[in-house]
mmCIF file with all atom_site columns, C-alpha atoms in Angstrom:
data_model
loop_
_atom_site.group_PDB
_atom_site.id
_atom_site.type_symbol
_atom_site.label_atom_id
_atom_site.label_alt_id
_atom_site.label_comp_id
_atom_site.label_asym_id
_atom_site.label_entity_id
_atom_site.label_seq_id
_atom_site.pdbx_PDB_ins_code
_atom_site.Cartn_x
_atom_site.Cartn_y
_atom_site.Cartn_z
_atom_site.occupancy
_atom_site.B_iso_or_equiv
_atom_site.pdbx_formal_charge
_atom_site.auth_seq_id
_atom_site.auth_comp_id
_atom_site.auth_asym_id
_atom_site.auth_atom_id
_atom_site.pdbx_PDB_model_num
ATOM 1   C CA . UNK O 1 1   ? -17.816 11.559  35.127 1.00 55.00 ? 1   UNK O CA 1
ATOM 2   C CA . UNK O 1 2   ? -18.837 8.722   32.927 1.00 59.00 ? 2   UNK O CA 1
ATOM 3   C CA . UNK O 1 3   ? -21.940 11.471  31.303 1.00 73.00 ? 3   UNK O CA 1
ATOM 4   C CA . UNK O 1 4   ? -18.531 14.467  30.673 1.00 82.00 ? 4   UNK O CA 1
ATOM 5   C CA . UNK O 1 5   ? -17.983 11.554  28.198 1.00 86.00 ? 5   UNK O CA 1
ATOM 6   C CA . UNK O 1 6   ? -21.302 11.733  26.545 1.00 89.00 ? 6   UNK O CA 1
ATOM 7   C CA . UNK O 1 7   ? -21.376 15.554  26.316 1.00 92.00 ? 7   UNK O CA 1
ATOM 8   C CA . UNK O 1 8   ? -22.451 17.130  22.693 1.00 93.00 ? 8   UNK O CA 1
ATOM 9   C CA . UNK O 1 9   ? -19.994 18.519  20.168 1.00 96.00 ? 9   UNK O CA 1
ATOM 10  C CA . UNK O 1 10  ? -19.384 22.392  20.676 1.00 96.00 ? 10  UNK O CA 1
ATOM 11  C CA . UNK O 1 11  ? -18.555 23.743  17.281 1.00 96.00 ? 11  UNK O CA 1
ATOM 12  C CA . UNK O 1 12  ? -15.518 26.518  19.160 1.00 95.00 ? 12  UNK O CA 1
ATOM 13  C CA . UNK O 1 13  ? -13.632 23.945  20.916 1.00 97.00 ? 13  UNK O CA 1
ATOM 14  C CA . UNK O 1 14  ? -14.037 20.697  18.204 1.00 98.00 ? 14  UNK O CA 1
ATOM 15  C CA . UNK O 1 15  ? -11.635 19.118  15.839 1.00 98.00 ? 15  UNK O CA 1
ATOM 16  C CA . UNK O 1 16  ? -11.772 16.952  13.053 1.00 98.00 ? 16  UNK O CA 1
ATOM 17  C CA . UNK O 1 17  ? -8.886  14.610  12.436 1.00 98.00 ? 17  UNK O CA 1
ATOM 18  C CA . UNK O 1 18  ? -8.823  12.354  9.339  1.00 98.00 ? 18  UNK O CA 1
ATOM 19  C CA . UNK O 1 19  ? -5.833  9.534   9.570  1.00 98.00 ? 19  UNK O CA 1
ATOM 20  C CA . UNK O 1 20  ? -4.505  8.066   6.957  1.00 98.00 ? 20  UNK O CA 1
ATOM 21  C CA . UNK O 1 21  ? -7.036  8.567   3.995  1.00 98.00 ? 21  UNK O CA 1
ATOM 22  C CA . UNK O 1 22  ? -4.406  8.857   1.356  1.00 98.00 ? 22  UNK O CA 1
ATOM 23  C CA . UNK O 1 23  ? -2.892  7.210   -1.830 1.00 98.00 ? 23  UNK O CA 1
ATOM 24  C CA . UNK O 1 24  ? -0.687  4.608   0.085  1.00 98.00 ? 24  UNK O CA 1
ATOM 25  C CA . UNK O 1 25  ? -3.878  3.359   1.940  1.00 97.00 ? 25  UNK O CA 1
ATOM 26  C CA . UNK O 1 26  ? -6.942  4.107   0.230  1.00 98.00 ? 26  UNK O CA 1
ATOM 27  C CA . UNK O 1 27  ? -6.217  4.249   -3.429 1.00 98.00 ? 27  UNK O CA 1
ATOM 28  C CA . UNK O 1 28  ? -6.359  0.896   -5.552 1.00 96.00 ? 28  UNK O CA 1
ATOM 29  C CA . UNK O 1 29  ? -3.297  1.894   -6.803 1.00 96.00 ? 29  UNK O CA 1
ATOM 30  C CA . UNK O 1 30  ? -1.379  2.642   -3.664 1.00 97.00 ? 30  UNK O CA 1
ATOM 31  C CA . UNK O 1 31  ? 1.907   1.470   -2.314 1.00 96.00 ? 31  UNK O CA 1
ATOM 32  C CA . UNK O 1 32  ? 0.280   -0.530  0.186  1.00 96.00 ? 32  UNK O CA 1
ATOM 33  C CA . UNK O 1 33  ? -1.394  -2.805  -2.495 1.00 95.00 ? 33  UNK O CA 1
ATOM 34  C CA . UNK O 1 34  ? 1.701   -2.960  -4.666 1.00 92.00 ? 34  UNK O CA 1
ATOM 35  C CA . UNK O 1 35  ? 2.195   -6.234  -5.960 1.00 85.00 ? 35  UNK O CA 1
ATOM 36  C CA . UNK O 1 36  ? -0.838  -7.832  -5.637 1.00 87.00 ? 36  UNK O CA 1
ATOM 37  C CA . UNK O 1 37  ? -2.669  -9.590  -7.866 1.00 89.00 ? 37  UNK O CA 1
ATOM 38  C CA . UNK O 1 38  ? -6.159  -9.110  -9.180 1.00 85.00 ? 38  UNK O CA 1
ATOM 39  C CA . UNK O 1 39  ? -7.263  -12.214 -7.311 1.00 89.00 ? 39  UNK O CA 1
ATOM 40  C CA . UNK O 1 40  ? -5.299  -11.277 -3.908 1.00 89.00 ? 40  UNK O CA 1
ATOM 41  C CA . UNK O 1 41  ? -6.578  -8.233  -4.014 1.00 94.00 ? 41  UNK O CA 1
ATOM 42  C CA . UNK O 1 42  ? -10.404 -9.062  -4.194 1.00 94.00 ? 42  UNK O CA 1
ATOM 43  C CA . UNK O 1 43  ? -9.710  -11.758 -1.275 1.00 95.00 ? 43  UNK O CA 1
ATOM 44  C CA . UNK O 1 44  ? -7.784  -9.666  0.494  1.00 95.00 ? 44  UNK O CA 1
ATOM 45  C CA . UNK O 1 45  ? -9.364  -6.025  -0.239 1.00 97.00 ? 45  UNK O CA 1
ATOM 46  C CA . UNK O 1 46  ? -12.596 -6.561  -2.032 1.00 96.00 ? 46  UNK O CA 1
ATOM 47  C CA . UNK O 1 47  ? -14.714 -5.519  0.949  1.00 98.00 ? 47  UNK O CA 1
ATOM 48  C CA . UNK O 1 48  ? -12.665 -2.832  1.853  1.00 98.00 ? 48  UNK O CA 1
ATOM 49  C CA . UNK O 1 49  ? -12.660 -1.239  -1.128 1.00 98.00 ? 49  UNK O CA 1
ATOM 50  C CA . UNK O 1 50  ? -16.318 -1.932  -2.188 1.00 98.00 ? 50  UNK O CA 1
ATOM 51  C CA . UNK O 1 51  ? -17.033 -0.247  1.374  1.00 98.00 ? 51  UNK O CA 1
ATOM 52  C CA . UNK O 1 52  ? -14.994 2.596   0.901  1.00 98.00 ? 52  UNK O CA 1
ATOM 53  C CA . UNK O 1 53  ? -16.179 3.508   -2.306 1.00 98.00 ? 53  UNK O CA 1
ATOM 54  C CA . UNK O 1 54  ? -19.397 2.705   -2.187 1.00 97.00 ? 54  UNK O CA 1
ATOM 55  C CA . UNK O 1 55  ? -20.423 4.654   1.613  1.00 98.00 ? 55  UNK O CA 1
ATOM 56  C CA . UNK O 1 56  ? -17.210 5.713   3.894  1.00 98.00 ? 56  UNK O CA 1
ATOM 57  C CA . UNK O 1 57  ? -15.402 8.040   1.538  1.00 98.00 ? 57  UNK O CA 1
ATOM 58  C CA . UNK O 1 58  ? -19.090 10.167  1.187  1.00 98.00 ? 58  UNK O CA 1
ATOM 59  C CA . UNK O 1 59  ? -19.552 9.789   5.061  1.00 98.00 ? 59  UNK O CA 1
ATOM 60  C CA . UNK O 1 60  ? -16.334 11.438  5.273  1.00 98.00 ? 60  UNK O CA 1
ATOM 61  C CA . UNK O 1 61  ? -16.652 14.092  2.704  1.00 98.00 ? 61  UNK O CA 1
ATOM 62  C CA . UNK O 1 62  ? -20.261 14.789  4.161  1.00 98.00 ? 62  UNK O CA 1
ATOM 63  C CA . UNK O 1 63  ? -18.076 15.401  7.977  1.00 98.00 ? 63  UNK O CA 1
ATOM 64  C CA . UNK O 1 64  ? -15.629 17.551  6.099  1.00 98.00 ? 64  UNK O CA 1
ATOM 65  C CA . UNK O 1 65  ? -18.504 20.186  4.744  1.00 98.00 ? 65  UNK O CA 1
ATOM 66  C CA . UNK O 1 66  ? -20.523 20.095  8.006  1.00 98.00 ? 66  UNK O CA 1
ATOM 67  C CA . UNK O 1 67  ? -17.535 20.780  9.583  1.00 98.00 ? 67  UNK O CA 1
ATOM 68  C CA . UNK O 1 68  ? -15.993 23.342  7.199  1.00 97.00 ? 68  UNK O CA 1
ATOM 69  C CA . UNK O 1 69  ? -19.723 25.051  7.093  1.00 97.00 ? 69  UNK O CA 1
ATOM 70  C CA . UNK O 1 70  ? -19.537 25.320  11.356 1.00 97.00 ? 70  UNK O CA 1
ATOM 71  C CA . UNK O 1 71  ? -16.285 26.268  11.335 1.00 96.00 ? 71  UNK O CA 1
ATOM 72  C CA . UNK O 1 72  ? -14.867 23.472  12.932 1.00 98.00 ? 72  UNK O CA 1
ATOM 73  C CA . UNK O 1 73  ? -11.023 23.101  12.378 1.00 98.00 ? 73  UNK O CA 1
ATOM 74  C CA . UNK O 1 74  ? -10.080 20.207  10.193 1.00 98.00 ? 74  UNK O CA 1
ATOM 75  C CA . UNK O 1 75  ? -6.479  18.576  10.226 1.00 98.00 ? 75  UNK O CA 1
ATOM 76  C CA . UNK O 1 76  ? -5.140  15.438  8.516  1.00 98.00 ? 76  UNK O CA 1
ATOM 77  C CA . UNK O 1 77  ? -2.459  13.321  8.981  1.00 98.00 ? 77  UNK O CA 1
ATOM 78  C CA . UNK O 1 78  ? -1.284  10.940  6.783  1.00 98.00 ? 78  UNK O CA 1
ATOM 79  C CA . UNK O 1 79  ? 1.673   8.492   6.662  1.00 98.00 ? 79  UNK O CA 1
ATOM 80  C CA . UNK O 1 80  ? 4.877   9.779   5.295  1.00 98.00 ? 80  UNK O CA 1
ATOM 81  C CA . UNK O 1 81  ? 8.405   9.629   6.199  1.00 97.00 ? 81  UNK O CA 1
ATOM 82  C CA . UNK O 1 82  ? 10.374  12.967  6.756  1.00 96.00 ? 82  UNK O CA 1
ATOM 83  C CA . UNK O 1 83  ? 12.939  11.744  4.909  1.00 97.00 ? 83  UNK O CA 1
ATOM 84  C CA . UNK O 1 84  ? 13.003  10.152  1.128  1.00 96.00 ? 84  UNK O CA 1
ATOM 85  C CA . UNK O 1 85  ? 14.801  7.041   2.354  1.00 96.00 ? 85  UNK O CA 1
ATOM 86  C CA . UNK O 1 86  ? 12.459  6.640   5.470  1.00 96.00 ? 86  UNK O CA 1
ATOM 87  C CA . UNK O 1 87  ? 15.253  6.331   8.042  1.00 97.00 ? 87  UNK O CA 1
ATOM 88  C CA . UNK O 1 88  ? 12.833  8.519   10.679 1.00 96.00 ? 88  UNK O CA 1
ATOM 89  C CA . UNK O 1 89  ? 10.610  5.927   10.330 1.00 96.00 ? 89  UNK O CA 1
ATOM 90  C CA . UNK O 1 90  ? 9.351   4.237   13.641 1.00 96.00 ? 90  UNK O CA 1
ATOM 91  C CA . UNK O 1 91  ? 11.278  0.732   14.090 1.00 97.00 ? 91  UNK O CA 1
ATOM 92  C CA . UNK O 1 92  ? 7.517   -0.742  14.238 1.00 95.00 ? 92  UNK O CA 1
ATOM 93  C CA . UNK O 1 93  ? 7.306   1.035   10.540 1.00 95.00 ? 93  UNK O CA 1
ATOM 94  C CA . UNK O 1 94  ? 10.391  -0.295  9.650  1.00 96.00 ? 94  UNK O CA 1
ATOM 95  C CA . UNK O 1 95  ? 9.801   -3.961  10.731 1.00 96.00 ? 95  UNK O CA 1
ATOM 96  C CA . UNK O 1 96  ? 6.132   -4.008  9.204  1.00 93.00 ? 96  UNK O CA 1
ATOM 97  C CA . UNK O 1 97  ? 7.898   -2.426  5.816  1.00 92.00 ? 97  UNK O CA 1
ATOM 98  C CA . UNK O 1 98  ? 6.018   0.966   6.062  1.00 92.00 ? 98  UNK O CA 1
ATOM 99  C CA . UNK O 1 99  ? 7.575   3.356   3.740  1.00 94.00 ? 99  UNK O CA 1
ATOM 100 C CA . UNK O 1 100 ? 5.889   6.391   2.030  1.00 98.00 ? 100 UNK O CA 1
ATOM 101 C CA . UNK O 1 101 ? 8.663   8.835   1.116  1.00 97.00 ? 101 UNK O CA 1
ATOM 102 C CA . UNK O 1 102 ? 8.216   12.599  1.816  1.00 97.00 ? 102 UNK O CA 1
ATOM 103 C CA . UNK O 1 103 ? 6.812   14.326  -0.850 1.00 97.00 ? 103 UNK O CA 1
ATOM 104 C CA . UNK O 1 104 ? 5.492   11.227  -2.977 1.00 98.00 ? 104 UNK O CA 1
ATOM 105 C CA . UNK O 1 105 ? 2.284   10.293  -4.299 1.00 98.00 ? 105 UNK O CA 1
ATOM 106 C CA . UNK O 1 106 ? 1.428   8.138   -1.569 1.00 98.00 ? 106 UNK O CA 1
ATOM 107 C CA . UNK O 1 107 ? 1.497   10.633  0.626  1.00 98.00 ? 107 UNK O CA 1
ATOM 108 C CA . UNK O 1 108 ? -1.121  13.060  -0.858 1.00 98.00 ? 108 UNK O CA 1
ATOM 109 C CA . UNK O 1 109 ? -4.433  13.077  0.975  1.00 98.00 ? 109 UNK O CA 1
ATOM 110 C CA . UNK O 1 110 ? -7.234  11.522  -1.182 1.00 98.00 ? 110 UNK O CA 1
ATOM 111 C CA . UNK O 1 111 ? -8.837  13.973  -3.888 1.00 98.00 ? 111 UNK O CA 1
ATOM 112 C CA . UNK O 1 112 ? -12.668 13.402  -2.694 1.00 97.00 ? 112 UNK O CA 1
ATOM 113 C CA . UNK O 1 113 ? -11.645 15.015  0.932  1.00 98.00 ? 113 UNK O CA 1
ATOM 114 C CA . UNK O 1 114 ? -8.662  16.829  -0.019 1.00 98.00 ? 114 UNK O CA 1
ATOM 115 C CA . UNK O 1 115 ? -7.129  19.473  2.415  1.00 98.00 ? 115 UNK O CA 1
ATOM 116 C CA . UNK O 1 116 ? -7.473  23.023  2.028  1.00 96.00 ? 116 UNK O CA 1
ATOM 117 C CA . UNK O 1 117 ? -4.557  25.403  1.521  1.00 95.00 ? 117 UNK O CA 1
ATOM 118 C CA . UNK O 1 118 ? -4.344  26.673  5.376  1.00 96.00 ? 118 UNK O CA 1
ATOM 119 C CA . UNK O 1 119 ? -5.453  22.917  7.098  1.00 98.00 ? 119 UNK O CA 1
ATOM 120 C CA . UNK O 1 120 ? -2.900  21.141  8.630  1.00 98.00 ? 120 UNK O CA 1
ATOM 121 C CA . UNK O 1 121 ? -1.302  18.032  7.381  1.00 98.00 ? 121 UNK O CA 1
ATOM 122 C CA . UNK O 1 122 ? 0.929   15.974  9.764  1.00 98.00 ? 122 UNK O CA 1
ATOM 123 C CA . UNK O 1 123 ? 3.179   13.489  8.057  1.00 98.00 ? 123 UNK O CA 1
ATOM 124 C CA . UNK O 1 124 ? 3.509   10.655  11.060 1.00 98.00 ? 124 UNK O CA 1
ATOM 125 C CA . UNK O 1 125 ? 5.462   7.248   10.851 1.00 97.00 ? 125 UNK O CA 1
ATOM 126 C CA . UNK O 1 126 ? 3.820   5.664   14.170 1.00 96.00 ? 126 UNK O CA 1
ATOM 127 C CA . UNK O 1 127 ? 0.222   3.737   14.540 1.00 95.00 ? 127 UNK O CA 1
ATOM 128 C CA . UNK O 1 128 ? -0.657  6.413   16.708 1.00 96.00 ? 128 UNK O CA 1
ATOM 129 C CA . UNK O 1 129 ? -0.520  10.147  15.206 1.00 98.00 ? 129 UNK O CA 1
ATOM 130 C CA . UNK O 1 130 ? 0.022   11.533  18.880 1.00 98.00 ? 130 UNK O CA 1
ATOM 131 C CA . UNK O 1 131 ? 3.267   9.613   19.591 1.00 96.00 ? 131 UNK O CA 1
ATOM 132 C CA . UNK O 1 132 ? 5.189   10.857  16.272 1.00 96.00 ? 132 UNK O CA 1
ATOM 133 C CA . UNK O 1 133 ? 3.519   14.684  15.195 1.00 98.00 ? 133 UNK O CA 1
ATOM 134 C CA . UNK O 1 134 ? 2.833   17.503  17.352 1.00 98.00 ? 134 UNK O CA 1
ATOM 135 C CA . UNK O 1 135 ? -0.561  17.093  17.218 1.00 98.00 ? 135 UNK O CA 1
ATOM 136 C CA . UNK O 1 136 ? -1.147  17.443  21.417 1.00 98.00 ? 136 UNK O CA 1
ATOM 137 C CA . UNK O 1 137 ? 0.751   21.034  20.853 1.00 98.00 ? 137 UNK O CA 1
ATOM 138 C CA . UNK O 1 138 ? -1.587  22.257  17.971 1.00 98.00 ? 138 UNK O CA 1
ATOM 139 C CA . UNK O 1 139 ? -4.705  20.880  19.190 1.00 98.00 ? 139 UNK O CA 1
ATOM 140 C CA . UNK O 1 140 ? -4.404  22.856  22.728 1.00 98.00 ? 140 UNK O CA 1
ATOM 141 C CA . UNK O 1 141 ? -2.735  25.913  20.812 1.00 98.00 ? 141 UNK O CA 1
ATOM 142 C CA . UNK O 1 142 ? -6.549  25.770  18.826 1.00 98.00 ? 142 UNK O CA 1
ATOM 143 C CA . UNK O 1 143 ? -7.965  25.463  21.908 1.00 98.00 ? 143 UNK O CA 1
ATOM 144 C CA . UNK O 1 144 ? -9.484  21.846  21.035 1.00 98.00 ? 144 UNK O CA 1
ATOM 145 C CA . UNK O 1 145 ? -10.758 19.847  23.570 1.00 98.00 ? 145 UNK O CA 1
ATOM 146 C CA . UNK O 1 146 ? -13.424 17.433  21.525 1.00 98.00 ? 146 UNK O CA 1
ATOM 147 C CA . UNK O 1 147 ? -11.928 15.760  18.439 1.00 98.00 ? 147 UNK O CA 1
ATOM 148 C CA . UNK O 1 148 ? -14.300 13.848  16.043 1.00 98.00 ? 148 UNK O CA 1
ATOM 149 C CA . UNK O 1 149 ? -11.966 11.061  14.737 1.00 98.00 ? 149 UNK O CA 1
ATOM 150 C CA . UNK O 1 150 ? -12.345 9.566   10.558 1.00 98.00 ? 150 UNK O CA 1
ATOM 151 C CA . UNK O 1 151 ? -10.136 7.090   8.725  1.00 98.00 ? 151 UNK O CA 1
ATOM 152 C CA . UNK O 1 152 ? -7.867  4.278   8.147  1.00 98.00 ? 152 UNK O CA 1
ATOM 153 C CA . UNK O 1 153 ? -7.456  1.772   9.643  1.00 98.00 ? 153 UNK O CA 1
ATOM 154 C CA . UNK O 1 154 ? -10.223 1.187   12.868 1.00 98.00 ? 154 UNK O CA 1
ATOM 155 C CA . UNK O 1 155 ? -8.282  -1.295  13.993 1.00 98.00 ? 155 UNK O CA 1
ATOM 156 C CA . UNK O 1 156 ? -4.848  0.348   14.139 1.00 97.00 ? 156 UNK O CA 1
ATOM 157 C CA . UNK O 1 157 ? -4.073  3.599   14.032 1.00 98.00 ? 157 UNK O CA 1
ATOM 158 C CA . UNK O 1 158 ? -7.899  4.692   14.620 1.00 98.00 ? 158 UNK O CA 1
ATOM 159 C CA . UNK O 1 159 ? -7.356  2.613   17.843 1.00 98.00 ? 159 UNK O CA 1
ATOM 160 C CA . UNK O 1 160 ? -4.185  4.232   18.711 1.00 98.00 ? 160 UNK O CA 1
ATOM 161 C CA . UNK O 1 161 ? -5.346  7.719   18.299 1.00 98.00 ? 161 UNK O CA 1
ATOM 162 C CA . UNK O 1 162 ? -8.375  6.768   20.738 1.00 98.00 ? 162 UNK O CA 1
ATOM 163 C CA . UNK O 1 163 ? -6.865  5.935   23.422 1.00 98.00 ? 163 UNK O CA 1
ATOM 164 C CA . UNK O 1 164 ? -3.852  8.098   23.189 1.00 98.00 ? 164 UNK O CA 1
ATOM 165 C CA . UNK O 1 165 ? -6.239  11.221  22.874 1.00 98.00 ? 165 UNK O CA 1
ATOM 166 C CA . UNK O 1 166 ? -8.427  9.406   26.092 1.00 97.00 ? 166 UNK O CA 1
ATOM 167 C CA . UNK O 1 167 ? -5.385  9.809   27.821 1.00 97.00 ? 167 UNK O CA 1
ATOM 168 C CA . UNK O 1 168 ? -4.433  13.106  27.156 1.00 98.00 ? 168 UNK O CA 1
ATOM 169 C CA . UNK O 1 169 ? -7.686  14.373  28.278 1.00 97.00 ? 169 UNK O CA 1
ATOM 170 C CA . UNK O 1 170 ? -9.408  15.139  24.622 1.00 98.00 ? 170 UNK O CA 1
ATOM 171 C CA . UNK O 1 171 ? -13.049 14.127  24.708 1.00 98.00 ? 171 UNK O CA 1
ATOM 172 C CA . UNK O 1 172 ? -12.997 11.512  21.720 1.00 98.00 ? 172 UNK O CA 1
ATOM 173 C CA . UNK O 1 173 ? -15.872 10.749  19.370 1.00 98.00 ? 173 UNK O CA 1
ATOM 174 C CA . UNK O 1 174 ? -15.429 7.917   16.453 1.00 98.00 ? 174 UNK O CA 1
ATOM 175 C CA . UNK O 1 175 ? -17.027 8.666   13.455 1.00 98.00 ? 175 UNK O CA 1
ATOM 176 C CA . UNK O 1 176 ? -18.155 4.626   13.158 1.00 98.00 ? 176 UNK O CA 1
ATOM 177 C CA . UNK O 1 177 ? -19.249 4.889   9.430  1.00 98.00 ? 177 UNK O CA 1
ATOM 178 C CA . UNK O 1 178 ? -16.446 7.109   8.696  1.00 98.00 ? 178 UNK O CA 1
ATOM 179 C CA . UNK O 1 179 ? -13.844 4.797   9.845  1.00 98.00 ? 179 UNK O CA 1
ATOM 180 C CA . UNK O 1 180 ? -12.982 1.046   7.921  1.00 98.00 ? 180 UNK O CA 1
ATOM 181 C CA . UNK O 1 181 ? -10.606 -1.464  8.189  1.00 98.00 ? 181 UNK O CA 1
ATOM 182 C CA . UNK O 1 182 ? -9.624  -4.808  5.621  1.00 98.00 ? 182 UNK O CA 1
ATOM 183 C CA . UNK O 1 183 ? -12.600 -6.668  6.644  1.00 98.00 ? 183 UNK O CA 1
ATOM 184 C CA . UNK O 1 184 ? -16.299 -6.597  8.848  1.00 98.00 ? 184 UNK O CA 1
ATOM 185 C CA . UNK O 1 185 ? -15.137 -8.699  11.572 1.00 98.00 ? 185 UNK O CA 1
ATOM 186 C CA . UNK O 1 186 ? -11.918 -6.719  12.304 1.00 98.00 ? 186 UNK O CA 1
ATOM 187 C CA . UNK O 1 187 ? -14.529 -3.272  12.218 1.00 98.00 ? 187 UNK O CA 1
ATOM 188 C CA . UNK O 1 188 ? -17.075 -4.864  14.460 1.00 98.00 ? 188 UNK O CA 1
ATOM 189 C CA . UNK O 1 189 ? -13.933 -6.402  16.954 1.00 98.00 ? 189 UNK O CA 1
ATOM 190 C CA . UNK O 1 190 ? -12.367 -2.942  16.731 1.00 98.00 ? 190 UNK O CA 1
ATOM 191 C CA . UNK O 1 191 ? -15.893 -0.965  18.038 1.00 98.00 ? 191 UNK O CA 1
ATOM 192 C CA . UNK O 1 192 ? -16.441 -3.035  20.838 1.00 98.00 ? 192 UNK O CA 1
ATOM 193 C CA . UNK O 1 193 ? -12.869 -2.707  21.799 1.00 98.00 ? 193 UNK O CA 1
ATOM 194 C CA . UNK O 1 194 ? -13.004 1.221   22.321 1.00 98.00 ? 194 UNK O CA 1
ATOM 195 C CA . UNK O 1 195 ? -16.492 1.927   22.967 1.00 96.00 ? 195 UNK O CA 1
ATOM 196 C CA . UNK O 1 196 ? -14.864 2.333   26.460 1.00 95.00 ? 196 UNK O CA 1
ATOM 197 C CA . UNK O 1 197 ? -12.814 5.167   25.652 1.00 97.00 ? 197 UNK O CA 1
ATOM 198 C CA . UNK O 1 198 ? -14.681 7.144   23.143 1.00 97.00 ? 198 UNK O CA 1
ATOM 199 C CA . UNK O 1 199 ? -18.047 8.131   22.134 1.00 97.00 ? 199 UNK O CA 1
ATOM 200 C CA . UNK O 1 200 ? -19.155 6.534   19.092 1.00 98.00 ? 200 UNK O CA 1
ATOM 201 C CA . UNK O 1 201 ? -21.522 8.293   16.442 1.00 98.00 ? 201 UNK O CA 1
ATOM 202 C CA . UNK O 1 202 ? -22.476 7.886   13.066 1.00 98.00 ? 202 UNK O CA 1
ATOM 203 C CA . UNK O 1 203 ? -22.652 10.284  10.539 1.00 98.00 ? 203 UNK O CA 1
ATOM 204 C CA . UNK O 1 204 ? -25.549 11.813  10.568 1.00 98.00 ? 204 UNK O CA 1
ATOM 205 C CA . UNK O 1 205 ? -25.821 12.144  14.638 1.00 98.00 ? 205 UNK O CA 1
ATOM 206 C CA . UNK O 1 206 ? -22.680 14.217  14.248 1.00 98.00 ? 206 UNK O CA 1
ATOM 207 C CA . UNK O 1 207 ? -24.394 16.450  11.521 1.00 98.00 ? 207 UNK O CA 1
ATOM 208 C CA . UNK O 1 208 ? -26.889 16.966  13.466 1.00 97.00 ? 208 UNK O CA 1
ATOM 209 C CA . UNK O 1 209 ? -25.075 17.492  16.860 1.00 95.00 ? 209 UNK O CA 1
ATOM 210 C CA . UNK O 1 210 ? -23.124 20.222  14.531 1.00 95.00 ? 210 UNK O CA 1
ATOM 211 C CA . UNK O 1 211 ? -26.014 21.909  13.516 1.00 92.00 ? 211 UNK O CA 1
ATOM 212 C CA . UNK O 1 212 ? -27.316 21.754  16.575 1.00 91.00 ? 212 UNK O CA 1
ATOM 213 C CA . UNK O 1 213 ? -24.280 23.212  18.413 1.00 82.00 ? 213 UNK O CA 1
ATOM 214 C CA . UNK O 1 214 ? -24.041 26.841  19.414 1.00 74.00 ? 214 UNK O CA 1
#
């Protein structure tokens, strides 16, 4: 069983998920940095930023075409309240002062991998994307059963969607130069931790397992 793990990407039956690459998280400006100062936020965010910029956000937009050109379905979710006051939000959300309003800027997908106008978008207000969207439901009305995972943040809600899609029988592969987190250490930690449960790929081994694919 261990190999059923290991098995290639089949263009007909894959999904792409990006999590959380959006104003709030990924845009110098975004709620999530609001506040901070130009010193806190090279301490705290330098690396992220200089990382994200400088290779993940074109590893990502180089997934999105090879997928778009093999007609692999592509779906987003991103963090955003159903509400504008955030009361739906998750008490974990709540505690941890999560709050992107529906509708807002924050919310909006970044521009560099923006969504389509028929891709889905699923606003969730949980680490893990299968515990507060419908995203089980779509993916097995598609008839998905590999999803290639992208975003923000490895170590959270990357982790979450793992092992929640592990467990509800979705052959997961981690995009490992498509996904970052706030600093090297916490990427490296994260990678060993779910090597377990996933495959993990770079880039360009999933372009070529998507060209590849019949």
């Amino acid at each position: 069983m261990e190999k059923m793990r290991e098995k290639p990407l089949v263009t007909g039956e894959t999904a792409l998920l990006f999590v959380d690459v959006q104003n709030y998280s990924a845009h110098r400006e975004g709620g999530a940095f609001a506040g901070a100062e130009s010193g806190e936020m090279e301490e705290r965010y330098g690396w992220f930023f200089r990382e994200l910029e400088g290779r993940v956000l074109a590893n990502m937009k180089a997934l999105l075409d090879a997928c778009r050109g093999a007609g692999v379905e592509v779906i987003y979710t991103v963090i955003e309240s159903l509400t504008r006051d955030g009361r739906d939000n998750s008490l974990d959300y709540k505690i941890s002062g999560f709050h992107v309003p529906r509708g807002s800027w924050d919310g909006k997908v970044l521009d560099a991998i923006a969504p389509g106008d028929d891709d889905i978008v699923l606003p969730k207000t949980s680490s893990s994307v299968f515990i507060s969207t419908n995203l089980d439901y779509i993916l097995r009305n598609l008839g998905v059963k590999q999803l290639v995972l992208s975003g923000l943040l490895t170590d959270q809600c990357i982790e979450s969607a793992i092992r929640d899609g592990a467990d509800l029988g979705y052959l997961v592969t981690q995009a490992t130069d498509a996904c970052l987190t706030h600093s090297a250490e916490r990427q490296e930690n994260s990678l060993r931790a779910t090597a377990g449960y996933c495959r993990q790929r770079t880039t360009a081994e999933i372009l070529e397992e998507l060209h590849a694919s019949p």
